[in-house]
Coordinates of C-alpha atoms and ligand atoms in Angstrom, one line a residue:
M1 CA 293.9 -143.0 207.4
P2 CA 296.9 -143.0 204.9
E3 CA 296.0 -141.2 201.6
K4 CA 296.3 -144.4 199.5
N5 CA 293.8 -146.3 201.8
Y6 CA 291.5 -143.2 201.8
L7 CA 291.5 -143.2 198.0
E8 CA 290.6 -146.9 198.0
Y9 CA 287.8 -146.2 200.5
L10 CA 286.4 -143.4 198.4
K11 CA 286.5 -145.6 195.2
K12 CA 284.6 -148.3 197.1
V13 CA 282.0 -145.8 198.4
T14 CA 281.6 -144.2 194.9
L15 CA 281.1 -147.5 193.3
Q16 CA 278.5 -148.4 196.0
I17 CA 276.6 -145.2 195.6
T18 CA 276.8 -144.4 191.9
G19 CA 277.4 -147.9 190.4
D20 CA 280.6 -146.5 188.7
I21 CA 284.2 -145.9 189.9
F22 CA 284.4 -142.4 188.2
S23 CA 288.1 -142.7 187.0
E24 CA 291.1 -144.9 187.7
T25 CA 293.4 -141.9 187.9
A26 CA 291.2 -139.6 190.0
S27 CA 292.5 -138.0 193.2
V28 CA 290.9 -137.8 196.6
Q29 CA 289.7 -134.3 195.8
D30 CA 288.2 -135.5 192.5
Y31 CA 286.3 -138.2 194.3
V32 CA 284.9 -135.9 197.0
D33 CA 283.9 -133.3 194.3
N34 CA 282.3 -136.0 192.3
L35 CA 280.3 -137.3 195.2
I36 CA 279.1 -133.8 196.3
N37 CA 278.2 -133.1 192.7
Y38 CA 276.3 -136.4 192.5
F39 CA 274.2 -135.6 195.6
T40 CA 273.5 -132.0 194.8
N41 CA 272.3 -133.0 191.3
I42 CA 269.9 -135.5 192.9
I43 CA 268.5 -132.8 195.1
Y44 CA 268.4 -130.0 192.5
S45 CA 266.7 -132.1 189.9
M46 CA 264.0 -133.4 192.3
P47 CA 260.4 -132.8 191.2
N48 CA 258.1 -130.6 193.5
N49 CA 259.7 -127.9 195.6
V50 CA 262.5 -129.1 197.9
Y51 CA 264.2 -126.7 200.4
W52 CA 266.0 -126.8 203.6
L53 CA 266.6 -124.0 206.1
D54 CA 268.8 -123.3 209.2
K55 CA 267.5 -122.5 212.7
N56 CA 267.0 -118.9 211.7
C57 CA 264.8 -119.8 208.8
V58 CA 267.4 -118.8 206.3
L59 CA 267.5 -121.0 203.2
R60 CA 270.5 -123.3 203.0
G61 CA 269.4 -124.6 199.7
G62 CA 266.6 -125.7 197.4
N63 CA 266.0 -127.5 194.2
D64 CA 265.9 -126.0 190.6
N65 CA 262.2 -126.4 190.4
L66 CA 261.7 -124.0 193.4
A67 CA 264.4 -121.7 192.1
K68 CA 262.7 -121.3 188.7
Q69 CA 259.4 -120.5 190.3
L70 CA 261.1 -117.8 192.3
N71 CA 262.8 -116.3 189.2
F72 CA 266.2 -117.8 189.9
K73 CA 268.2 -120.0 187.5
S74 CA 269.2 -122.8 189.9
G75 CA 268.8 -124.0 193.4
A76 CA 272.4 -122.9 194.2
E77 CA 271.3 -119.3 194.0
L78 CA 268.8 -119.7 196.8
V79 CA 271.5 -120.3 199.5
G80 CA 271.4 -117.6 202.2
L81 CA 268.0 -116.1 201.2
T82 CA 265.3 -115.3 203.7
Y83 CA 261.6 -115.9 202.9
E84 CA 261.1 -112.1 202.5
Q85 CA 263.9 -111.9 199.9
M86 CA 262.5 -114.9 198.0
A87 CA 259.0 -113.3 198.0
Q88 CA 260.5 -110.0 196.6
A89 CA 262.4 -112.0 193.9
A90 CA 259.2 -113.6 192.9
N91 CA 257.2 -110.3 192.9
L92 CA 255.1 -111.6 195.7
P93 CA 254.0 -109.6 198.8
T94 CA 256.9 -109.7 201.3
Q95 CA 254.8 -111.8 203.8
A96 CA 253.6 -114.3 201.2
F97 CA 255.7 -117.1 202.7
E98 CA 255.0 -116.3 206.3
P99 CA 252.6 -119.3 206.8
F100 CA 255.4 -121.6 205.6
R101 CA 257.8 -120.0 208.1
I102 CA 255.4 -120.4 211.0
T103 CA 255.1 -124.2 210.4
E104 CA 258.9 -124.6 210.1
V105 CA 259.5 -122.7 213.4
E106 CA 257.0 -125.0 215.0
V107 CA 258.6 -128.2 213.5
M108 CA 262.0 -127.1 214.8
K109 CA 260.6 -126.2 218.2
T110 CA 258.7 -129.4 218.8
G111 CA 260.7 -131.9 216.7
V112 CA 257.4 -133.2 215.3
P113 CA 257.2 -133.4 211.5
S114 CA 254.3 -131.6 209.8
I115 CA 252.6 -134.0 207.3
D116 CA 250.4 -133.3 204.3
K117 CA 249.6 -129.8 205.4
E118 CA 247.7 -127.6 202.9
E119 CA 249.4 -124.2 202.9
P120 CA 247.2 -121.1 202.8
P121 CA 246.8 -120.0 199.1
I122 CA 249.5 -117.8 197.5
K123 CA 248.1 -115.1 195.2
A124 CA 250.3 -113.9 192.3
D125 CA 249.5 -112.1 189.0
G126 CA 245.8 -112.5 189.6
K127 CA 246.2 -116.3 190.0
V128 CA 246.0 -118.4 193.2
F129 CA 248.4 -121.2 193.9
Y130 CA 247.9 -124.0 196.4
Y131 CA 250.6 -126.1 198.0
L132 CA 250.6 -129.3 200.0
S133 CA 253.7 -129.6 202.3
N134 CA 255.6 -132.1 204.3
K135 CA 258.3 -130.7 206.7
T136 CA 260.6 -132.6 209.0
P137 CA 263.4 -131.4 211.4
L138 CA 267.0 -131.7 210.3
R139 CA 269.4 -133.0 213.0
N140 CA 273.2 -133.1 213.5
K141 CA 275.1 -136.2 214.5
K142 CA 274.3 -135.5 218.2
G143 CA 270.6 -135.5 217.3
E144 CA 270.2 -131.7 217.9
I145 CA 267.8 -129.9 215.6
I146 CA 269.8 -127.6 213.3
G147 CA 267.1 -126.8 210.7
V148 CA 264.2 -128.1 208.7
V149 CA 263.7 -129.8 205.3
G150 CA 260.5 -129.4 203.4
I151 CA 258.8 -130.7 200.2
S152 CA 255.9 -128.8 198.8
T153 CA 253.7 -130.0 195.9
N154 CA 251.8 -127.6 193.7
I155 CA 248.1 -128.9 194.0
T156 CA 246.5 -125.9 192.2
K157 CA 245.2 -128.1 189.4
L158 CA 243.8 -130.5 191.8
K159 CA 242.1 -127.7 193.8
E160 CA 240.6 -126.3 190.6
T161 CA 239.2 -129.7 189.7
E162 CA 237.9 -130.1 193.2
S163 CA 236.1 -126.7 193.1
A164 CA 234.7 -127.5 189.6
L165 CA 233.4 -130.7 191.0
Q166 CA 231.9 -128.9 194.0
I167 CA 230.1 -126.5 191.6
A168 CA 228.9 -129.4 189.5
L169 CA 227.6 -131.2 192.6
E170 CA 225.7 -128.1 193.8
K171 CA 224.2 -127.8 190.3
A172 CA 223.2 -131.5 190.3
K173 CA 221.7 -131.1 193.8
A174 CA 219.7 -128.1 192.6
A175 CA 218.5 -129.9 189.5
N176 CA 217.5 -132.9 191.6
K177 CA 215.6 -130.7 194.0
A178 CA 213.8 -129.1 191.1
K179 CA 213.0 -132.5 189.8
T180 CA 211.5 -133.5 193.2
E181 CA 209.5 -130.4 193.3
F182 CA 208.3 -131.0 189.8
I183 CA 207.2 -134.5 190.6
M184 CA 205.5 -133.4 193.8
N185 CA 203.6 -130.6 192.0
M186 CA 202.7 -132.8 189.1
S187 CA 201.4 -135.4 191.4
H188 CA 199.2 -132.8 193.0
D189 CA 197.9 -131.7 189.7
L190 CA 197.3 -135.2 188.6
R191 CA 195.6 -136.3 191.8
T192 CA 192.8 -133.8 191.7
P193 CA 191.3 -134.8 188.3
L194 CA 192.0 -138.4 189.2
A195 CA 190.1 -138.0 192.4
G196 CA 187.2 -137.0 190.3
I197 CA 187.5 -140.0 188.0
I198 CA 187.7 -142.5 190.8
G199 CA 184.9 -140.9 192.8
L200 CA 182.5 -140.5 189.9
S201 CA 183.2 -143.9 188.3
S202 CA 182.3 -145.5 191.7
L203 CA 179.0 -143.6 191.8
Q204 CA 178.3 -144.4 188.2
T205 CA 178.8 -148.1 189.0
D206 CA 176.4 -147.8 191.9
D207 CA 173.8 -146.1 189.7
A208 CA 174.3 -148.3 186.6
T209 CA 171.1 -149.5 185.0
S210 CA 172.7 -152.2 182.8
A211 CA 175.4 -154.8 183.4
R212 CA 177.4 -153.3 180.6
E213 CA 177.3 -149.8 182.2
Q214 CA 178.3 -151.3 185.5
Q215 CA 181.2 -153.2 184.0
Y216 CA 182.5 -150.0 182.2
G217 CA 182.2 -148.1 185.5
E218 CA 184.2 -150.7 187.3
W219 CA 186.9 -150.7 184.7
I220 CA 187.2 -147.0 184.8
H221 CA 187.3 -147.1 188.6
S222 CA 190.0 -149.8 188.7
A223 CA 192.1 -148.1 186.0
G224 CA 191.9 -144.9 188.1
E225 CA 192.9 -146.8 191.3
Q226 CA 195.9 -148.3 189.4
L227 CA 197.0 -145.0 188.2
L228 CA 196.7 -143.5 191.7
E229 CA 198.7 -146.4 193.1
L230 CA 201.4 -145.8 190.5
L231 CA 201.4 -142.1 191.3
N232 CA 201.7 -142.9 195.0
S233 CA 204.7 -145.2 194.3
V234 CA 206.4 -142.5 192.3
I235 CA 205.9 -140.1 195.2
E236 CA 207.2 -142.6 197.6
V237 CA 210.3 -143.3 195.6
T238 CA 210.9 -139.5 195.4
A239 CA 210.4 -139.1 199.1
A240 CA 212.6 -142.1 199.9
E241 CA 215.4 -140.7 197.7
H242 CA 215.3 -137.5 199.7
Q243 CA 214.8 -139.2 203.0
I244 CA 212.1 -136.9 203.9
E245 CA 210.3 -139.7 205.6
S246 CA 210.1 -139.7 209.4
I247 CA 209.3 -142.6 211.8
K248 CA 206.1 -142.6 213.8
K249 CA 206.2 -145.0 216.7
E250 CA 203.1 -146.9 217.8
N251 CA 202.4 -150.0 219.9
I252 CA 201.6 -153.0 217.7
N253 CA 200.1 -156.2 218.7
L254 CA 201.8 -158.5 216.2
Q255 CA 199.1 -161.2 216.5
Q256 CA 196.4 -158.7 215.7
F257 CA 198.6 -157.1 213.0
A258 CA 199.0 -160.4 211.2
K259 CA 195.3 -161.0 211.2
E260 CA 194.7 -157.6 209.6
L261 CA 197.2 -158.4 206.9
H262 CA 195.5 -161.7 206.4
A263 CA 192.1 -160.0 206.0
L264 CA 193.6 -157.5 203.5
M265 CA 195.2 -160.1 201.4
Q266 CA 192.5 -162.7 201.5
P267 CA 190.5 -161.4 198.4
A268 CA 193.5 -161.5 196.2
V269 CA 194.6 -164.9 197.5
V270 CA 191.1 -166.4 196.9
A271 CA 190.8 -164.8 193.5
K272 CA 194.0 -166.7 192.4
G273 CA 192.8 -170.0 194.0
L274 CA 195.8 -170.0 196.4
E275 CA 196.1 -171.0 200.0
F276 CA 197.2 -168.5 202.7
Q277 CA 198.9 -170.0 205.7
I278 CA 199.7 -168.0 208.8
K279 CA 202.0 -169.3 211.6
L280 CA 202.5 -167.1 214.6
D281 CA 204.8 -167.6 217.6
T282 CA 202.6 -167.8 220.7
H283 CA 205.1 -165.5 222.6
L284 CA 204.9 -162.6 220.3
P285 CA 205.2 -159.4 222.4
I286 CA 203.6 -156.0 221.8
V287 CA 206.3 -154.1 219.9
I288 CA 206.9 -150.4 219.3
T289 CA 207.5 -149.4 215.7
D290 CA 206.1 -147.5 212.7
R291 CA 202.8 -149.3 211.9
I292 CA 202.4 -147.8 208.4
K293 CA 205.9 -148.6 207.3
L294 CA 205.9 -152.1 208.7
K295 CA 202.5 -152.7 207.0
R296 CA 203.8 -151.3 203.7
I297 CA 206.8 -153.7 203.8
L298 CA 204.7 -156.7 204.5
L299 CA 201.9 -155.9 202.1
N300 CA 204.4 -155.3 199.3
L301 CA 206.0 -158.7 200.0
L302 CA 202.7 -160.5 200.3
S303 CA 201.3 -158.9 197.1
N304 CA 204.5 -160.0 195.3
A305 CA 204.0 -163.5 196.7
V306 CA 200.5 -163.6 195.3
K307 CA 201.5 -162.0 192.0
F308 CA 204.3 -164.4 191.3
T309 CA 202.5 -167.6 192.4
K310 CA 200.1 -169.5 190.1
K311 CA 199.3 -172.5 192.3
G312 CA 200.1 -173.6 195.8
K313 CA 200.3 -171.3 198.7
I314 CA 201.7 -168.2 200.2
S315 CA 202.6 -167.9 203.9
L316 CA 203.3 -165.5 206.6
E317 CA 205.3 -166.6 209.7
I318 CA 206.3 -164.4 212.6
N319 CA 208.7 -165.7 215.3
R320 CA 210.2 -164.2 218.4
L321 CA 213.9 -165.1 218.1
M322 CA 215.2 -163.5 221.3
K323 CA 213.7 -161.4 224.1
K324 CA 215.5 -159.1 226.6
N325 CA 213.8 -156.9 229.1
D326 CA 213.1 -154.0 226.8
E327 CA 213.5 -155.4 223.3
A328 CA 212.8 -158.5 221.2
K329 CA 214.3 -159.8 218.0
I330 CA 211.4 -160.6 215.6
E331 CA 211.7 -162.6 212.5
I332 CA 209.0 -162.3 209.7
L333 CA 209.0 -164.8 206.9
I334 CA 206.9 -164.4 203.7
A335 CA 207.1 -167.4 201.4
D336 CA 205.4 -168.6 198.3
T337 CA 205.4 -171.6 196.0
G338 CA 205.7 -169.4 192.9
I339 CA 208.0 -169.0 189.9
G340 CA 211.0 -168.1 192.0
I341 CA 213.9 -165.8 191.0
A342 CA 217.0 -166.8 188.9
K343 CA 220.3 -166.9 190.9
D344 CA 221.9 -164.2 188.7
K345 CA 219.0 -161.8 189.2
I346 CA 218.5 -162.1 192.9
D347 CA 221.0 -159.4 193.8
K348 CA 219.3 -156.9 191.6
I349 CA 215.6 -157.3 192.7
F350 CA 215.9 -154.5 195.3
D351 CA 217.2 -152.0 192.8
R352 CA 214.9 -149.2 191.7
F353 CA 212.9 -150.1 188.6
Y354 CA 214.4 -153.6 188.3
R355 CA 212.2 -156.4 187.3
A356 CA 213.4 -160.0 187.1
H357 CA 210.3 -161.0 185.1
P358 CA 209.4 -158.2 182.7
S359 CA 205.9 -157.9 181.5
Y360 CA 206.5 -158.5 177.7
K361 CA 204.2 -161.4 177.8
A362 CA 201.8 -159.2 179.8
E363 CA 201.9 -161.9 182.5
Y364 CA 203.5 -160.1 185.4
T365 CA 202.8 -156.4 185.6
G366 CA 204.7 -154.0 187.9
Y367 CA 207.1 -151.1 188.0
G368 CA 210.0 -152.6 189.9
I369 CA 209.5 -150.1 192.7
G370 CA 208.0 -152.3 195.5
L371 CA 211.1 -154.0 196.7
F372 CA 213.2 -150.8 196.5
L373 CA 210.7 -149.2 198.9
V374 CA 210.6 -152.3 201.0
K375 CA 214.4 -152.2 201.5
K376 CA 214.3 -148.5 202.2
A377 CA 211.6 -148.8 204.8
T378 CA 213.3 -151.9 206.4
K379 CA 216.5 -149.9 206.8
L380 CA 214.5 -147.0 208.3
L381 CA 213.2 -149.4 210.9
D382 CA 216.8 -150.7 211.5
G383 CA 215.8 -154.1 210.1
K384 CA 217.5 -156.6 207.8
I385 CA 216.0 -158.3 204.7
K386 CA 217.2 -161.4 203.0
V387 CA 215.8 -163.5 200.1
F388 CA 216.0 -167.2 199.4
S389 CA 214.6 -168.4 196.1
E390 CA 214.8 -171.2 193.6
E391 CA 213.5 -170.9 190.1
G392 CA 210.3 -172.8 189.6
K393 CA 210.0 -173.7 193.3
G394 CA 209.3 -170.5 195.1
S395 CA 210.7 -167.6 197.2
C396 CA 211.1 -166.7 200.8
F397 CA 211.7 -163.2 202.0
S398 CA 213.1 -163.0 205.6
L399 CA 213.0 -159.9 207.7
E400 CA 214.7 -159.4 211.1
F401 CA 214.0 -156.5 213.4
I402 CA 214.9 -155.6 216.9
F403 CA 211.8 -153.9 218.3
P404 CA 211.4 -152.2 221.7
I405 CA 208.7 -154.0 223.7
F406 CA 205.6 -152.3 225.1
H407 CA 204.9 -153.1 228.7
G408 CA 201.8 -151.1 229.3
S409 CA 198.1 -152.1 229.4
I410 CA 196.5 -153.6 226.3
D411 CA 194.0 -150.7 226.1
E412 CA 196.8 -148.3 225.2
I413 CA 197.5 -150.1 222.0
S414 CA 196.8 -147.9 219.0
H415 CA 194.0 -149.0 216.8
P416 CA 194.4 -150.0 213.2
G417 CA 193.5 -147.5 210.5
I418 CA 190.9 -148.1 208.0
E419 CA 190.6 -151.8 207.4
H420 CA 187.2 -152.4 208.8
P421 CA 184.3 -153.0 206.4
M422 CA 181.7 -150.3 206.2
E423 CA 179.1 -152.3 208.0
S424 CA 181.0 -152.1 211.2
L425 CA 181.5 -148.4 211.2
G426 CA 178.6 -147.4 213.3
L427 CA 177.9 -144.3 211.3
E428 CA 174.4 -143.7 212.7
K429 CA 176.1 -141.9 215.7
I430 CA 177.7 -139.2 213.6
K431 CA 175.1 -138.2 211.1
G432 CA 174.2 -134.5 210.9
A433 CA 175.2 -131.4 209.0
V434 CA 178.7 -131.3 207.5
L435 CA 180.4 -128.4 205.8
V436 CA 182.3 -129.3 202.7
A437 CA 184.5 -126.5 201.1
E438 CA 186.0 -127.6 197.7
D439 CA 186.4 -125.5 194.6
N440 CA 186.8 -128.4 192.1
A441 CA 183.3 -129.2 191.0
V442 CA 184.0 -132.8 190.1
V443 CA 185.7 -133.5 193.5
L444 CA 182.9 -131.7 195.3
F445 CA 180.3 -133.7 193.5
A446 CA 182.0 -137.0 194.4
V447 CA 182.4 -136.0 198.1
K448 CA 178.9 -134.8 198.3
S449 CA 177.6 -138.0 196.8
I450 CA 179.5 -140.2 199.2
L451 CA 178.4 -138.3 202.2
T452 CA 174.8 -137.9 201.1
K453 CA 174.6 -141.7 200.5
L454 CA 175.8 -142.2 204.1
G455 CA 173.0 -140.0 205.4
Y456 CA 174.7 -136.6 206.0
E457 CA 173.2 -133.2 205.3
I458 CA 175.8 -131.4 203.2
I459 CA 176.4 -127.6 203.2
A460 CA 178.8 -127.1 200.2
V461 CA 180.8 -124.0 199.5
T462 CA 183.4 -123.3 196.9
E463 CA 185.3 -120.3 198.5
G464 CA 187.3 -119.8 201.6
K465 CA 185.5 -116.7 202.9
A466 CA 182.1 -118.4 202.5
A467 CA 183.5 -121.4 204.4
L468 CA 184.6 -119.2 207.3
H469 CA 181.3 -117.5 207.4
A470 CA 179.4 -120.8 207.4
L471 CA 181.5 -122.1 210.2
Q472 CA 180.8 -119.1 212.4
T473 CA 177.1 -118.9 211.7
Q474 CA 175.9 -122.5 211.3
S475 CA 176.2 -125.6 213.4
F476 CA 178.0 -128.7 212.0
V477 CA 179.1 -132.1 213.3
W478 CA 182.3 -131.8 211.4
A479 CA 183.8 -129.9 208.4
L480 CA 185.9 -131.0 205.4
L481 CA 188.0 -128.2 203.8
D482 CA 190.1 -128.3 200.7
I483 CA 193.4 -126.6 201.7
G484 CA 193.8 -124.9 198.3
L485 CA 190.7 -122.7 198.0
P486 CA 191.0 -119.8 195.6
D487 CA 190.4 -116.7 197.9
L488 CA 191.4 -117.9 201.4
E489 CA 193.6 -121.0 202.0
G490 CA 192.2 -123.8 204.1
T491 CA 195.0 -123.3 206.6
E492 CA 194.1 -119.6 207.0
I493 CA 190.4 -120.4 207.4
V494 CA 191.1 -122.8 210.2
K495 CA 193.6 -120.5 211.9
Q496 CA 191.0 -117.7 212.0
Y497 CA 188.2 -120.1 212.9
R498 CA 190.1 -121.7 215.8
Q499 CA 190.8 -118.2 217.2
W500 CA 187.1 -117.3 216.9
E501 CA 186.1 -120.6 218.5
Q502 CA 188.3 -119.9 221.5
E503 CA 187.2 -116.3 221.9
N504 CA 183.5 -117.3 221.8
K505 CA 184.0 -120.3 224.1
K506 CA 182.6 -122.8 221.5
S507 CA 183.3 -126.5 221.8
H508 CA 185.9 -127.9 219.5
L509 CA 184.6 -128.6 216.0
P510 CA 186.5 -131.5 214.2
I511 CA 187.8 -130.0 210.9
F512 CA 189.5 -132.2 208.3
A513 CA 191.8 -131.1 205.6
L514 CA 191.4 -132.5 202.1
T515 CA 194.5 -132.2 200.0
A516 CA 196.1 -133.6 196.9
H517 CA 199.5 -132.8 198.3
A518 CA 201.5 -135.8 199.4
E519 CA 204.3 -134.3 201.5
E520 CA 204.5 -134.9 205.2
T521 CA 205.4 -131.2 205.7
I522 CA 201.9 -130.2 204.4
K523 CA 200.4 -132.5 207.0
D524 CA 202.4 -130.9 209.8
K525 CA 201.5 -127.4 208.7
C526 CA 197.8 -128.3 208.7
K527 CA 198.0 -129.8 212.1
D528 CA 199.9 -126.8 213.4
V529 CA 197.1 -124.4 212.4
G530 CA 194.4 -126.5 214.0
F531 CA 193.2 -129.1 211.5
D532 CA 192.3 -132.4 213.4
H533 CA 193.5 -134.6 210.6
V534 CA 194.6 -134.5 207.0
L535 CA 192.9 -136.7 204.4
K536 CA 194.4 -137.3 201.0
K537 CA 192.4 -137.0 197.8
P538 CA 190.6 -138.9 196.5
F539 CA 188.0 -138.8 199.4
T540 CA 186.7 -142.3 199.6
E541 CA 184.3 -144.1 201.9
P542 CA 187.1 -145.6 204.2
D543 CA 188.0 -142.0 205.1
I544 CA 184.8 -142.0 207.1
Q545 CA 186.4 -144.5 209.5
I546 CA 189.2 -142.0 210.3
I547 CA 186.6 -139.3 210.8
K548 CA 184.6 -141.6 213.1
Q549 CA 187.7 -142.3 215.2
F550 CA 188.1 -138.5 215.8
M551 CA 184.5 -138.1 216.7
E552 CA 184.8 -141.0 219.2
N553 CA 187.9 -139.5 220.8
K554 CA 186.1 -136.2 221.1
E555 CA 183.2 -137.7 223.0
Ligands
LIG601 P1 207.3 -155.3 190.8 O1 206.7 -156.5 191.5 O2 206.4 -154.1 190.7 O3 207.9 -155.6 189.4 P2 209.2 -155.3 192.9 O4 210.2 -154.2 193.2 O5 208.2 -155.5 194.0 O6 208.5 -154.8 191.6 O7 209.9 -156.6 192.6 C1 211.0 -156.6 191.7 C2 211.1 -157.9 190.9 O8 211.5 -158.9 191.8 C3 209.8 -158.3 190.3 O9 209.6 -157.7 189.1 C4 210.0 -159.8 190.2 O10 210.7 -160.1 189.0 C5 210.9 -160.2 191.4 N1 210.1 -160.7 192.5 C6 209.7 -160.0 193.6 N2 209.0 -160.8 194.5 C7 209.0 -162.0 193.9 C8 208.4 -163.3 194.3 N3 207.8 -163.5 195.4 N4 208.6 -164.3 193.4 C9 209.3 -164.2 192.3 N5 209.8 -163.0 191.9 C10 209.7 -161.9 192.7

């Protein structure tokens, strides 16, 4: 190209790249120098660390930022340096940049860029520096790899923040764990005296000689029950938060199940003058799921339906939406003709402690825990919950589950827990001597009174060693042991007794644990050592039903 045309070409290129023509009188050389200067300036003044190396990992250049970090004045001074020389210049160990070099060799060998790679930390002057790098191969016109270009960002501040956050998170977790332990312990300590209040007030009501005395006894009893329910809810929320709940699968006859719920809800429904409708699909299968959790979900929803309905009806409907060989889609609807929920509040009702109708008028009491637990339990059973509601007209909660189907014989279906009235318990069969070991005098008195009333002969002890001695020397139909006895723990007594029982070829004595602890782990521990079942304080008359079931299974 003739020089004049070349000059014109350079002018055009310069204008295109820089937006300026530099100078009307400039020579070709001036233009070339100007363009080189322009590009090197861009590279030298780039933020982060920019560098490029030849095939031997010798630096062909870098920006000023990098140069300053390595104690050089400008990027130009870096040309020709090896990583070892750079490390020496920066007073770093000679091999400090070795990890950088390894990646660069790999990028040049494979031609694959290395993206967002966190370099191993670099230690200097008692400080630690972290870099995040991107490296890509440099190619000539023919496409051959002739080197590598890299950009490294100093992420030390980010890493420090991250580790501070990690420490804060650990601390928060520890504090949360301490809170849970505190709640669990407190609940234990509260349950024991409460068990006494509930048990004794019930006895006092029975023995009352005037209507007034009886009324006071009933009030104390129901206040105690309410307090216990609140305590249980607090424990459930704590347990749900920590997901320490496990699923226990049982076969459930949904028809039967709905009837049990009906029987349980009927007194509250009648007391409010409401109607309770039940509609059951005739094709309901026997499903396999966690009975207690499903019951808790439905009882919570039914109780709310009753609570928030002044007149009209509540209803429970169960439908089979779909059935395959091994599973069925079940829909459960719980509806009411009550006060309904405002549109803007509906999204919040499943939040912990949220109440759409606060009790400032003392009309609707509650703690805003029920639906939170319902949602958690539904999720645990892989179900879905939805709510449809209109203020002043009523609400409908809809649940959908996919349950495995039970194909076995009807006799194998597990029996419901404790809903039967006392008349049907058939207690005559199991009367006899019972050992009760309990160190709290109030609880012992309440338990003794209940059992005596039911016709048992009670042998009561307040210490562990005495309990073990009694078990080995006297004959009982069953035994009830508090697990927290002062000298010898209930678990230890049973462990020793079971061993003795085996060595002396005695038949299995049903032993029940009585505890104020709420955790599932305590239950497991009790069962592991040889307790037949764990009963929660307060010991009430329906606990006899559980005992009876064990006695029957034993026969
Ligand atoms: P609680 O009933 O103890 O307040 P829940 O968590 O069970 O707590 O319910 C949260 C809130 O949702 C209730 O306070 C009430 O405002 C609203 N709610 C729940 N069920 C119904 C219902 N069937 N009808 C009207 N409002 C309801």
